Coordinates of C-alpha atoms in Angstrom, one line a residue:
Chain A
X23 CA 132.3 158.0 46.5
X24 CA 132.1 154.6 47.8
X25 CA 129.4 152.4 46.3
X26 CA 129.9 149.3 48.3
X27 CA 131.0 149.2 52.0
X28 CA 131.9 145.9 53.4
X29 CA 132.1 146.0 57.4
X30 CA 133.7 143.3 59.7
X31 CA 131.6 140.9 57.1
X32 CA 131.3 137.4 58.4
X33 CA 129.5 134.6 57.0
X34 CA 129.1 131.6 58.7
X35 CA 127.4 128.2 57.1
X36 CA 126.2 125.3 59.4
X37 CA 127.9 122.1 57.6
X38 CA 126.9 120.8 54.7
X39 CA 124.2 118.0 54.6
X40 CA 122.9 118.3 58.0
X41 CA 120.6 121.3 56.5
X42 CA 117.8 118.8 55.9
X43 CA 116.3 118.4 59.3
X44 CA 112.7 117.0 59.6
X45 CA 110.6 117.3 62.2
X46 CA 111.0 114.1 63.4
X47 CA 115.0 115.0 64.4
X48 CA 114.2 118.1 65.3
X49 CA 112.0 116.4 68.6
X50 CA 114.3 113.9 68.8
X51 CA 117.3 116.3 69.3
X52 CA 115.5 118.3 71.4
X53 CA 115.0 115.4 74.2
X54 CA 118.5 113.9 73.7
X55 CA 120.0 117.4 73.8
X56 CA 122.3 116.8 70.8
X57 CA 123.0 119.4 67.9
X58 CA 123.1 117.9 64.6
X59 CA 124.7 120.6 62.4
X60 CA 128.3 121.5 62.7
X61 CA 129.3 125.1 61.4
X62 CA 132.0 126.3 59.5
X63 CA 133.0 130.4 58.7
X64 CA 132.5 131.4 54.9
X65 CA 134.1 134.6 55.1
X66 CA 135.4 136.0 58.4
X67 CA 135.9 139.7 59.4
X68 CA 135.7 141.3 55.8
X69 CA 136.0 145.0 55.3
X70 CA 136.8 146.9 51.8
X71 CA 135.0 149.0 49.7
X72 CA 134.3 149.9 46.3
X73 CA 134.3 152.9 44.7
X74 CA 132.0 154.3 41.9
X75 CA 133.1 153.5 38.6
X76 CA 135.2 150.7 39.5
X77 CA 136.1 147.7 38.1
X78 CA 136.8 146.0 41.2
X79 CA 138.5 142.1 41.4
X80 CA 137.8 139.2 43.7
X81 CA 140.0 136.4 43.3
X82 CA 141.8 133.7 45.6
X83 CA 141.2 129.5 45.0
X84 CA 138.0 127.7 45.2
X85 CA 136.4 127.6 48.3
X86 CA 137.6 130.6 49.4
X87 CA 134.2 133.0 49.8
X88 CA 134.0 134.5 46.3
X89 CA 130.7 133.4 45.6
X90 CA 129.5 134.2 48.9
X91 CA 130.8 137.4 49.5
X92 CA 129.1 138.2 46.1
X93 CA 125.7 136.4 47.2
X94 CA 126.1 138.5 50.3
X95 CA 126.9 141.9 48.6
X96 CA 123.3 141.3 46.4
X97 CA 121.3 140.4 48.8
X98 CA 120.9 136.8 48.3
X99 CA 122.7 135.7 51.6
X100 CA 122.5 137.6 55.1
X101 CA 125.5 138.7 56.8
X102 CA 125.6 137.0 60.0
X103 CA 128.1 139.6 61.5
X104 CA 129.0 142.8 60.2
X105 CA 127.1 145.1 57.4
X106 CA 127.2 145.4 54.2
X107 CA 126.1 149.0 52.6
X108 CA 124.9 149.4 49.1
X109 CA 124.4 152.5 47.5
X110 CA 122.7 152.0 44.0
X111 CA 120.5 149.1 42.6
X112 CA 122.2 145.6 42.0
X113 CA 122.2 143.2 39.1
X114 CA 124.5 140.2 39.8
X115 CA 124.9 137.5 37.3
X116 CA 125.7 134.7 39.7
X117 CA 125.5 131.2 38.0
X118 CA 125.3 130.5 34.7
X119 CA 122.3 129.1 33.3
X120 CA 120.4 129.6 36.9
X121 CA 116.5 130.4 36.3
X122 CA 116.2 128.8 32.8
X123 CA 113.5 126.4 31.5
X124 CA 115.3 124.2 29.4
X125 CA 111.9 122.7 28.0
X126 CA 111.2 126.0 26.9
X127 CA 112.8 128.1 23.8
X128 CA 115.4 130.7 23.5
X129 CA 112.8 133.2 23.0
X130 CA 110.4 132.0 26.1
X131 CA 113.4 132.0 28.3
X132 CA 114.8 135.8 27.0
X133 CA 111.0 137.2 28.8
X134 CA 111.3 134.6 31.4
X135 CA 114.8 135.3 32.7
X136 CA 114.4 138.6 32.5
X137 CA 111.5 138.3 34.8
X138 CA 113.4 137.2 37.1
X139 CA 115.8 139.7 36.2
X140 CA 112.9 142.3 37.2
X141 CA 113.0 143.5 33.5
X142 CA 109.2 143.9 32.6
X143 CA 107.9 142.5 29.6
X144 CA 107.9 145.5 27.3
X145 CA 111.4 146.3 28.1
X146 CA 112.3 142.8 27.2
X147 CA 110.5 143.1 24.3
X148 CA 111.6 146.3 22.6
X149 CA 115.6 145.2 23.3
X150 CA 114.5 142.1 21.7
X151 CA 116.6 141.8 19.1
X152 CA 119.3 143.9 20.5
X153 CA 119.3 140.8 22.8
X154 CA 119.7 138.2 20.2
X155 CA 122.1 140.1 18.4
X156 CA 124.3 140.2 21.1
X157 CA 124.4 136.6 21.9
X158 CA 124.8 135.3 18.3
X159 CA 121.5 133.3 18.6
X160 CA 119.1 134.2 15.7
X161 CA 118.8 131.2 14.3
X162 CA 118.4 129.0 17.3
X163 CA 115.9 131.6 19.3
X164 CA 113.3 129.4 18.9
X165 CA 115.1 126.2 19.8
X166 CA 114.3 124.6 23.0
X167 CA 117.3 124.9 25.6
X168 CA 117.8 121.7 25.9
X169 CA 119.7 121.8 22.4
X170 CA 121.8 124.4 23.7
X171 CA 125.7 124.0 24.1
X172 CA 126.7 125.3 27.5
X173 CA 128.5 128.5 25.5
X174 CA 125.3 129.2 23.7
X175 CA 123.6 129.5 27.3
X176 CA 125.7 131.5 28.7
X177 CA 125.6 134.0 25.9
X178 CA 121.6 133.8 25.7
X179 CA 121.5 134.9 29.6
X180 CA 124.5 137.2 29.3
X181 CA 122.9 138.9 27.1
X182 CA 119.6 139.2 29.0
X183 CA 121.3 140.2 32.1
X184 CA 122.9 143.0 30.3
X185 CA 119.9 144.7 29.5
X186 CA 118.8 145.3 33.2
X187 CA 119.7 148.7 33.9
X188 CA 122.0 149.1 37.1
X189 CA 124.2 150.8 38.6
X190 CA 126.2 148.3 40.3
X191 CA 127.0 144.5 38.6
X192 CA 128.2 142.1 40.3
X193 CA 129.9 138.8 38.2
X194 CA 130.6 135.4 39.1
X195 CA 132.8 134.2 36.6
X196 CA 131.6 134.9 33.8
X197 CA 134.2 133.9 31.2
X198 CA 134.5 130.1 32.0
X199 CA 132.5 129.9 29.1
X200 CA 131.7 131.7 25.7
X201 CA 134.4 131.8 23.3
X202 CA 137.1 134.7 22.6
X203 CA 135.1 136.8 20.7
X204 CA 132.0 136.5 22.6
X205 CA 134.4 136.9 25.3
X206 CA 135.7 140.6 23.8
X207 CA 132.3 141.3 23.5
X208 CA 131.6 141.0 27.0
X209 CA 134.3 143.1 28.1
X210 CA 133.1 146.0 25.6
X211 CA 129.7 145.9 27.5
X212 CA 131.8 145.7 30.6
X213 CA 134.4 148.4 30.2
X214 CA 131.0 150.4 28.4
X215 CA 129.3 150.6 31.4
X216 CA 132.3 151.0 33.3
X217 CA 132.6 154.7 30.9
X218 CA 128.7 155.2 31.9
X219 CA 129.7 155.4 35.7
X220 CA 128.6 152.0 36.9
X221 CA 130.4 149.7 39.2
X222 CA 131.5 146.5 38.6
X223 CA 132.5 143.3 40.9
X224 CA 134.2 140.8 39.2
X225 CA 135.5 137.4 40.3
X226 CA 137.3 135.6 37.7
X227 CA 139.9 132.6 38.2
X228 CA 141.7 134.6 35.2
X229 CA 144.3 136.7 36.9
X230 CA 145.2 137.9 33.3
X231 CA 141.4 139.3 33.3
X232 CA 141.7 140.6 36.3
X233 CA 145.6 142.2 36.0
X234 CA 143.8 143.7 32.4
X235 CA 140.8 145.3 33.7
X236 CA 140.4 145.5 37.5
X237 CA 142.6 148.7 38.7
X238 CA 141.8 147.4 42.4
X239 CA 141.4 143.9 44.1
X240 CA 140.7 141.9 46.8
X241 CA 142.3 138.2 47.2
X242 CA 140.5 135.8 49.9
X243 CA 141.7 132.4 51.4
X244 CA 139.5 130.4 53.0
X245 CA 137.4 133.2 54.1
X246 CA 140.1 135.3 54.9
X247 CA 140.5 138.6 53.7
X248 CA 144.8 138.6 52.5
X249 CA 145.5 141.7 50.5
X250 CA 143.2 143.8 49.1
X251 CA 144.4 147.1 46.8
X252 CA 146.1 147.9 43.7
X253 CA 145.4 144.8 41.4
X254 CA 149.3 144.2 40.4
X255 CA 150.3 143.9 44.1
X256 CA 147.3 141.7 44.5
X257 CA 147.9 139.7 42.0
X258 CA 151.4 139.0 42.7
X259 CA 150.7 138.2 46.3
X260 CA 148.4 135.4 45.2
X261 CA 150.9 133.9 42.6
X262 CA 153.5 133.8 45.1
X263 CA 156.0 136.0 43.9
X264 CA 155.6 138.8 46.7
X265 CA 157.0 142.2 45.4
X266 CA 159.9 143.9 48.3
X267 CA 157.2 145.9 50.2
X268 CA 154.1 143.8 50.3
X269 CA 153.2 144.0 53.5
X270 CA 150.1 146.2 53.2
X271 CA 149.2 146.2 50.1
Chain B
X17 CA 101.9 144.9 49.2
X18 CA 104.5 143.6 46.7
X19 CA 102.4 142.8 43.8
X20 CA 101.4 145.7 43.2
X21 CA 104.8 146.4 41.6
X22 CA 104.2 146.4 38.1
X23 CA 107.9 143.8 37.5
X24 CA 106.5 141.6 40.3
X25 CA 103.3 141.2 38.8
X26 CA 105.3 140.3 35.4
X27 CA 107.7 137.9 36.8
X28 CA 104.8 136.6 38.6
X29 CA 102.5 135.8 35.7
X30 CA 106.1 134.3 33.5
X31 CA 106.6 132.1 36.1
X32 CA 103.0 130.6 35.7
X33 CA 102.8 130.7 32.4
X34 CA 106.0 129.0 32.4
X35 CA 105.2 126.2 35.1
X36 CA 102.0 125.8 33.2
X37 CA 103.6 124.9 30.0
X38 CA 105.6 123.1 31.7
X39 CA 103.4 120.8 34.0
X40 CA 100.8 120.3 31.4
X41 CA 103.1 119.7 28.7
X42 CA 101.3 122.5 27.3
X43 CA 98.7 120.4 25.8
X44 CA 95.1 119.5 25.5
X45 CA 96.6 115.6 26.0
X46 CA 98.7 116.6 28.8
X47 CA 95.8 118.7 30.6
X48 CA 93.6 115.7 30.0
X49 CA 96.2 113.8 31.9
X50 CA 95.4 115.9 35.0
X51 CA 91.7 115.2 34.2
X52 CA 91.9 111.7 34.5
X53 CA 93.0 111.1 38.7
X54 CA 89.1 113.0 39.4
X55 CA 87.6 111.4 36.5
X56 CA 88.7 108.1 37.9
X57 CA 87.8 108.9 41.5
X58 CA 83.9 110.1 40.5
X59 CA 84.0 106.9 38.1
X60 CA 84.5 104.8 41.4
X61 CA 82.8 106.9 44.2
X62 CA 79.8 107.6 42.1
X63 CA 79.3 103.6 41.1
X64 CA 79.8 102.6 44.8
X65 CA 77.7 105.2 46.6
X66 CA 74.6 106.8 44.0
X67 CA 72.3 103.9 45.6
X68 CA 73.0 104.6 48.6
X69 CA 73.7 108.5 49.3
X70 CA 71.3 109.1 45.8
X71 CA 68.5 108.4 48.3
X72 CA 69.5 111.6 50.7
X73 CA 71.1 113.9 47.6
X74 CA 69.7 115.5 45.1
X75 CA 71.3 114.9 41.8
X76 CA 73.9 112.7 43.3
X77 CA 76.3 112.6 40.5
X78 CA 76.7 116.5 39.7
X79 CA 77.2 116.3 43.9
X80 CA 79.7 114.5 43.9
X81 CA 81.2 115.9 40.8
X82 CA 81.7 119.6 42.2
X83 CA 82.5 118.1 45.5
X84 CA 85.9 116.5 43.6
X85 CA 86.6 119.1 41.7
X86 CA 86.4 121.8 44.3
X87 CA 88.2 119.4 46.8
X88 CA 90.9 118.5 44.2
X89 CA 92.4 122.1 43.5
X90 CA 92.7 122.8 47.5
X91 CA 94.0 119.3 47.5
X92 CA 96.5 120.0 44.6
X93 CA 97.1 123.6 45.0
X94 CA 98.5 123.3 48.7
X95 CA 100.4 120.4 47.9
X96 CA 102.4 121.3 44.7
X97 CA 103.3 124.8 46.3
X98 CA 104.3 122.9 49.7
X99 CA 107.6 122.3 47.4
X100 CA 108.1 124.9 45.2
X101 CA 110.9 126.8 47.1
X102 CA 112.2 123.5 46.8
X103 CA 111.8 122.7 43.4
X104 CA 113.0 125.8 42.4
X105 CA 116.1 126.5 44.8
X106 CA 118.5 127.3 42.1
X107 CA 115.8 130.8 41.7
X108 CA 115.9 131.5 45.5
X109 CA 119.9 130.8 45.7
X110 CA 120.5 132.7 42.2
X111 CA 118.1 135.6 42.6
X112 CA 117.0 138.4 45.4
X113 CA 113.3 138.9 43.7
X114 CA 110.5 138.6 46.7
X115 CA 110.5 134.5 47.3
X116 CA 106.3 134.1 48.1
X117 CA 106.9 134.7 44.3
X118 CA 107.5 131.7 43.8
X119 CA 105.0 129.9 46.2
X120 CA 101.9 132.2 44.3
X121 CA 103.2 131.2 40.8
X122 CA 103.1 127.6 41.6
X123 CA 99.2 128.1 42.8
X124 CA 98.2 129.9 40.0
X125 CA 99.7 127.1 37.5
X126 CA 97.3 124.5 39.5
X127 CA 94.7 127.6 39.7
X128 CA 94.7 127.9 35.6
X129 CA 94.2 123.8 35.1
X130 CA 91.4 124.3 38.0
X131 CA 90.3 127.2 36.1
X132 CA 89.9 125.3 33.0
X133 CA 88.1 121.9 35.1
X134 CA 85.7 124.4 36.0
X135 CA 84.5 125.5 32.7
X136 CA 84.2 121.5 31.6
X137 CA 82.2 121.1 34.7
X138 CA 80.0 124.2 33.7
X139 CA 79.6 122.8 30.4
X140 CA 78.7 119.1 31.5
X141 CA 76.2 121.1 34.5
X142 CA 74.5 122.5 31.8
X143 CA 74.4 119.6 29.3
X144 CA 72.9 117.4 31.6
X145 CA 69.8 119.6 32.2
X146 CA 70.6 121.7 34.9
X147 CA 69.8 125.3 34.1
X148 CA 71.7 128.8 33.9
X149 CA 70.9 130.9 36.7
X150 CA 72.2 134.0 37.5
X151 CA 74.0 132.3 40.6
X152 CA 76.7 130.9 38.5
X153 CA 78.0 134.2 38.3
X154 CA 79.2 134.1 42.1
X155 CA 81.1 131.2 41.7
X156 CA 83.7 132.9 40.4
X157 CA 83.6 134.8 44.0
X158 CA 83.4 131.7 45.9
X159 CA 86.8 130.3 43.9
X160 CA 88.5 133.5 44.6
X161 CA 88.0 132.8 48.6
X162 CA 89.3 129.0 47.6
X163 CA 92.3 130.6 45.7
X164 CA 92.9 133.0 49.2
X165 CA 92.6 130.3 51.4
X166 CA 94.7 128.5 49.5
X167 CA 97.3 130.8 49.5
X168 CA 97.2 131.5 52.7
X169 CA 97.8 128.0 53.7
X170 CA 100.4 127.4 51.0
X171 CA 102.7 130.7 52.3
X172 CA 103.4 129.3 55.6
X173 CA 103.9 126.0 55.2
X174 CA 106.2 125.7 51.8
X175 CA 108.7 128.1 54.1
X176 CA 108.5 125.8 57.0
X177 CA 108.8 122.8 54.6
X178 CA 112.5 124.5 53.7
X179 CA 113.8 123.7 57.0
X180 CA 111.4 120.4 58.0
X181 CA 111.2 118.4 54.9
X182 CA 109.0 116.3 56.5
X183 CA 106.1 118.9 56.0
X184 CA 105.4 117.3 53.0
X185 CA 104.6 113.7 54.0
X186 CA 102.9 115.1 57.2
X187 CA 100.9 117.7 54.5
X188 CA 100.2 114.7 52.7
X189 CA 98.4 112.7 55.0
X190 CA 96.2 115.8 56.7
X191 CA 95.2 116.2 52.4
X192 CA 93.9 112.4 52.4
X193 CA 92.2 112.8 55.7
X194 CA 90.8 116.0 54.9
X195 CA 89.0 114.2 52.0
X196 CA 86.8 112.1 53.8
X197 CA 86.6 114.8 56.5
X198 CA 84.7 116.9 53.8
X199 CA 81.5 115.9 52.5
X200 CA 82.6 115.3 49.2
X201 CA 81.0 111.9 48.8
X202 CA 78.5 111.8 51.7
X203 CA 76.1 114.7 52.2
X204 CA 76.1 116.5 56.1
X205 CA 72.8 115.7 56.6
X206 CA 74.2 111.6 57.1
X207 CA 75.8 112.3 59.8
X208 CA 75.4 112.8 63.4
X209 CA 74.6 116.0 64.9
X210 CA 78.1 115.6 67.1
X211 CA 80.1 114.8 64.6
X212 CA 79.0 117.5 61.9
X213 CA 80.9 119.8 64.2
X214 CA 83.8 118.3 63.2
X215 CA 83.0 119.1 59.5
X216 CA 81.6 122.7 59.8
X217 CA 85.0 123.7 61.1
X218 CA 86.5 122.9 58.0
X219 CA 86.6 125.8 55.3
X220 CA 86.4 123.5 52.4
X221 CA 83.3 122.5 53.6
X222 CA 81.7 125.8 53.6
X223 CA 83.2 126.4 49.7
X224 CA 82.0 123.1 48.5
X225 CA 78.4 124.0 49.9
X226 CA 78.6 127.1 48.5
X227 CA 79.5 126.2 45.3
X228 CA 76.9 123.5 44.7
X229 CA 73.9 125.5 45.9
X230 CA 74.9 127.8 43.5
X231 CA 75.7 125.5 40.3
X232 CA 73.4 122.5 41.1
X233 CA 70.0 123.9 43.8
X234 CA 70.3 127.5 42.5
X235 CA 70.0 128.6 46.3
X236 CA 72.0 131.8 47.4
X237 CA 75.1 130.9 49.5
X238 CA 75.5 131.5 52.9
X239 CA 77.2 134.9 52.5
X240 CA 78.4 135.3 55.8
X241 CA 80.3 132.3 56.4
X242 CA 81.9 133.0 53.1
X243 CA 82.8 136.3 54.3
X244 CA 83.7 134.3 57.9
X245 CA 86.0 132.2 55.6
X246 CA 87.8 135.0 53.6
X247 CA 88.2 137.4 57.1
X248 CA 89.8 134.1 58.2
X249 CA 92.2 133.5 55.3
X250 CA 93.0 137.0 55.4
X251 CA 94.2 136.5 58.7
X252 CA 96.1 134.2 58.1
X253 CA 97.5 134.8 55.2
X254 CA 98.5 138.2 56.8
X255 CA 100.5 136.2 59.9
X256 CA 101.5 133.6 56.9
X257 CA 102.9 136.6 55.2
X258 CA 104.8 137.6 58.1
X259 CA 106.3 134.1 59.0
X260 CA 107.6 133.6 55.8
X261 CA 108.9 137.5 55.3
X262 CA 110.8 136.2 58.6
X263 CA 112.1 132.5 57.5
X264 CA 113.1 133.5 53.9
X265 CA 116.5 135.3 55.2
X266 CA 117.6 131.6 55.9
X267 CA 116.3 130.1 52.8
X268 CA 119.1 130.9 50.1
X269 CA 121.3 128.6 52.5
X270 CA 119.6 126.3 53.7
X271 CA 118.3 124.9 50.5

């Protein structure tokens, strides 16, 4: 059963920078006739889907649509061709960090990020300490963000976003920070839920990650959808080192 | 609606709570801070006009003084939430949760400091001989129309200031005209039958009258242009809704 099905997707952005109109340009464009904004295509003609139970692989250089397609699949962006069909409820864990106070403690931002989460309070507060556990962070819960390395953050949220109950999970590169063993423990939640029937998108610059735990995958360039299917194929397409019958992979 | 899911209405009151803390520094010092810009401006108004306006207004201090503070959360309100999609753009690009969210919460962060002004007005009302009546009990009404109309205002415009940044400044100067466009120094009764139209139209108006013939003259309100008020708010605040229900698809790239 497919979970996620990504049709003709394309995303187009207008350029950077010229996004801050005021009203002031906007009249004066509208007498001299000129546009200000230049546009350039995110992701272009994108079809693949997922299938329940997946742990399913994005990867291809920077800049070339992983983050949007994932803000698309979520929700946060709007396709502006194609559809995108989701069958299940979401929770993405996009950028690291995103949604915290750092003027506020560990503890203030466990209930306020998983507000934002849509975690209610008392769900928050009975995995309490199953959340602290997991991140490592008893004795800096009450310490005010602003003391926190960037590992210790990631962990704090990771562990937050863990506890909201879904049955698709969509993450952005997650492993960039965290050390190994927090790392292993993030792939036991992972390949935990994965046992539990949930689907999970993963884009990761570590094609080692993704050769270990993705069975399929998709690679994109420049908004471009290349090869998309068994991970090992993938993955060898986007190192270079084409296997004999790559074609369509 | 969408607060009346039970996670919306949590996220909703964390993200005030939060912004509170935040803005105020969470303490008595840093809510005093936020005291000190009406403070200063009754200080200066009251020393400049209690000769001269004292002569047509009764108790021409506690006048003005609910006049500011009435004026001042509108004032404040409308202006901090103008920004908050702004402000808080890494939450609308990270996050799919409803985004007038975020435009409420910042509200009802200025709505608790106003919340809190209010009682120390109450308390300085009373200690300067004016006496309980049972009509301070409505104001609580009469500040829930402000906090609507408020809203209402703030919905609309923070989404448009997202693609016209300008909004702000432009937002900025209506606020400083609209202060001496309210009688908030002056009473109505000082100026010219003509130009009095000009101040009837505006709601604040209506709430600041309201509010001081209920904490000052102990007169009943004028009930129907309070309801006149909130029917209007609600109006737009319904076509507010669905302008910024339309704009949000865009926000997420935009900002």
């Amino acid at each position: 059963m497919n979970v996620i099905e990504v049709e003709n997707l394309s995303k187009r952005f207008r350029a950077g920078g010229e996004n801050r109109t005021s009203i002031f340009k906007g009249i004066s464009s509208a007498f001299t006739g000129r546009k200000t904004a230049g546009a350039f295509w995110a992701l272009r003609d994108i079809t693949f889907s997922v299938r329940k139970g997946e742990i399913f692989g994005i990867i291809g250089p920077n800049g070339s649509g992983k983050t949007t397609l994932l803000k698309t699949i979520a929700g946060v962006l709007y396709p502006t061709s194609g559809v995108v069909r989701v069958s299940g409820s979401i929770n993405f864990f996009l950028s690291l960090g995103a949604g915290c106070q750092r003027e506020l403690t560990g503890r203030e931002n466990v209930y306020l990020y998983g507000a934002l989460l849509g975690l209610n309070r008392g769900t928050i507060r009975k995995n309490f300490d199953r959340i602290v556990d997991f991140a490592g962070l008893h004795d800096f819960i009450d310490t005010e963000l602003t003391h926190y390395s960037s590992g210790m953050y990631s962990r704090l949220t990771f562990a937050v976003a863990m506890q909201a109950e879904a049955d698709i999970i969509l993450l952005d590169e997650i492993m960039a920070v965290g050390d190994i063993s927090f790392q292993n423990k993030c792939f036991e939640t992972i390949k935990e839920f994965r046992d539990r029937g949930k689907t999970i998108l993963f884009v990761s610059h570590s094609l080692d990650l993704v050769s270990e735990y993705c069975g399929r995958s998709l690679y994109l360039d420049r908004g471009n959808m290349v090869a998309c299917g068994d991970t090992k194929q993938v993955v060898e397409l986007y190192r270079g080192t084409p296997t004999a019958n790559d074609k369509n992979v | 609606m969408i607060f009346m899911k039970n996670k919306y209405l949590d996220l909703t009151v964390q993200m005030t709570l939060s912004e509170f803390r935040l803005r105020d520094q969470g303490t008595l010092l840093g809510f005093f801070w936020t005291l000190l810009h009406p403070l200063l401006l009754f200080l200066i108004l009251n020393l400049l006009f209690i000769k001269w306006m004292g002569k047509f207004v009764e108790h021409y201090p506690l006048y003005l003084l609910v006049g500011i503070v009435q004026w001042n959360f509108f004032a404040s309100a409308t202006s901090y939430s103008l920004s908050s999609l702004i402000r808080r753009a890494e939450l609308v690009k990270n996050f799919t949760f409803p985004r007038e969210i975020i435009v409420v919460s910042s509200v009802l962060t200025v709505f608790l400091s106003h919340l809190f002004e209010l009682l120390i007005l109450t308390a300085f009302l009373l200690l300067s001989g004016a006496t309980f009546t049972p009509l301070f009990f409505l104001v609580p009404l009469i500040v829930l129309v402000q906090l609507i109309l408020v809203i209402s205002i703030s919905l609309p415009l923070s989404a448009l200031c997202v693609y016209y940044r300008d909004i702000e400044r432009i937002w900025g100067l209506i606020v400083t005209a609209g202060f001496f466009l309210t009688p908030i120094f002056y009473s109505l009764s000082a100026i010219s039958e003509q130009r009095r139209l000009l101040l009837l139209l505006n709601p604040m108006t209506h709430i600041i009258t309201a509010s001081r013939s209920c904490l000052i003259y102990n007169n009943a309100p004028n009930f129907s242009l309070l309801g006149i008020i909130l029917l209007l708010s609600l109006l737009i605040l319904f076509i507010g809704f669905k302008i910024f229900r339309k704009m949000q698809r865009k926000f997420a790239e935009i900002l």
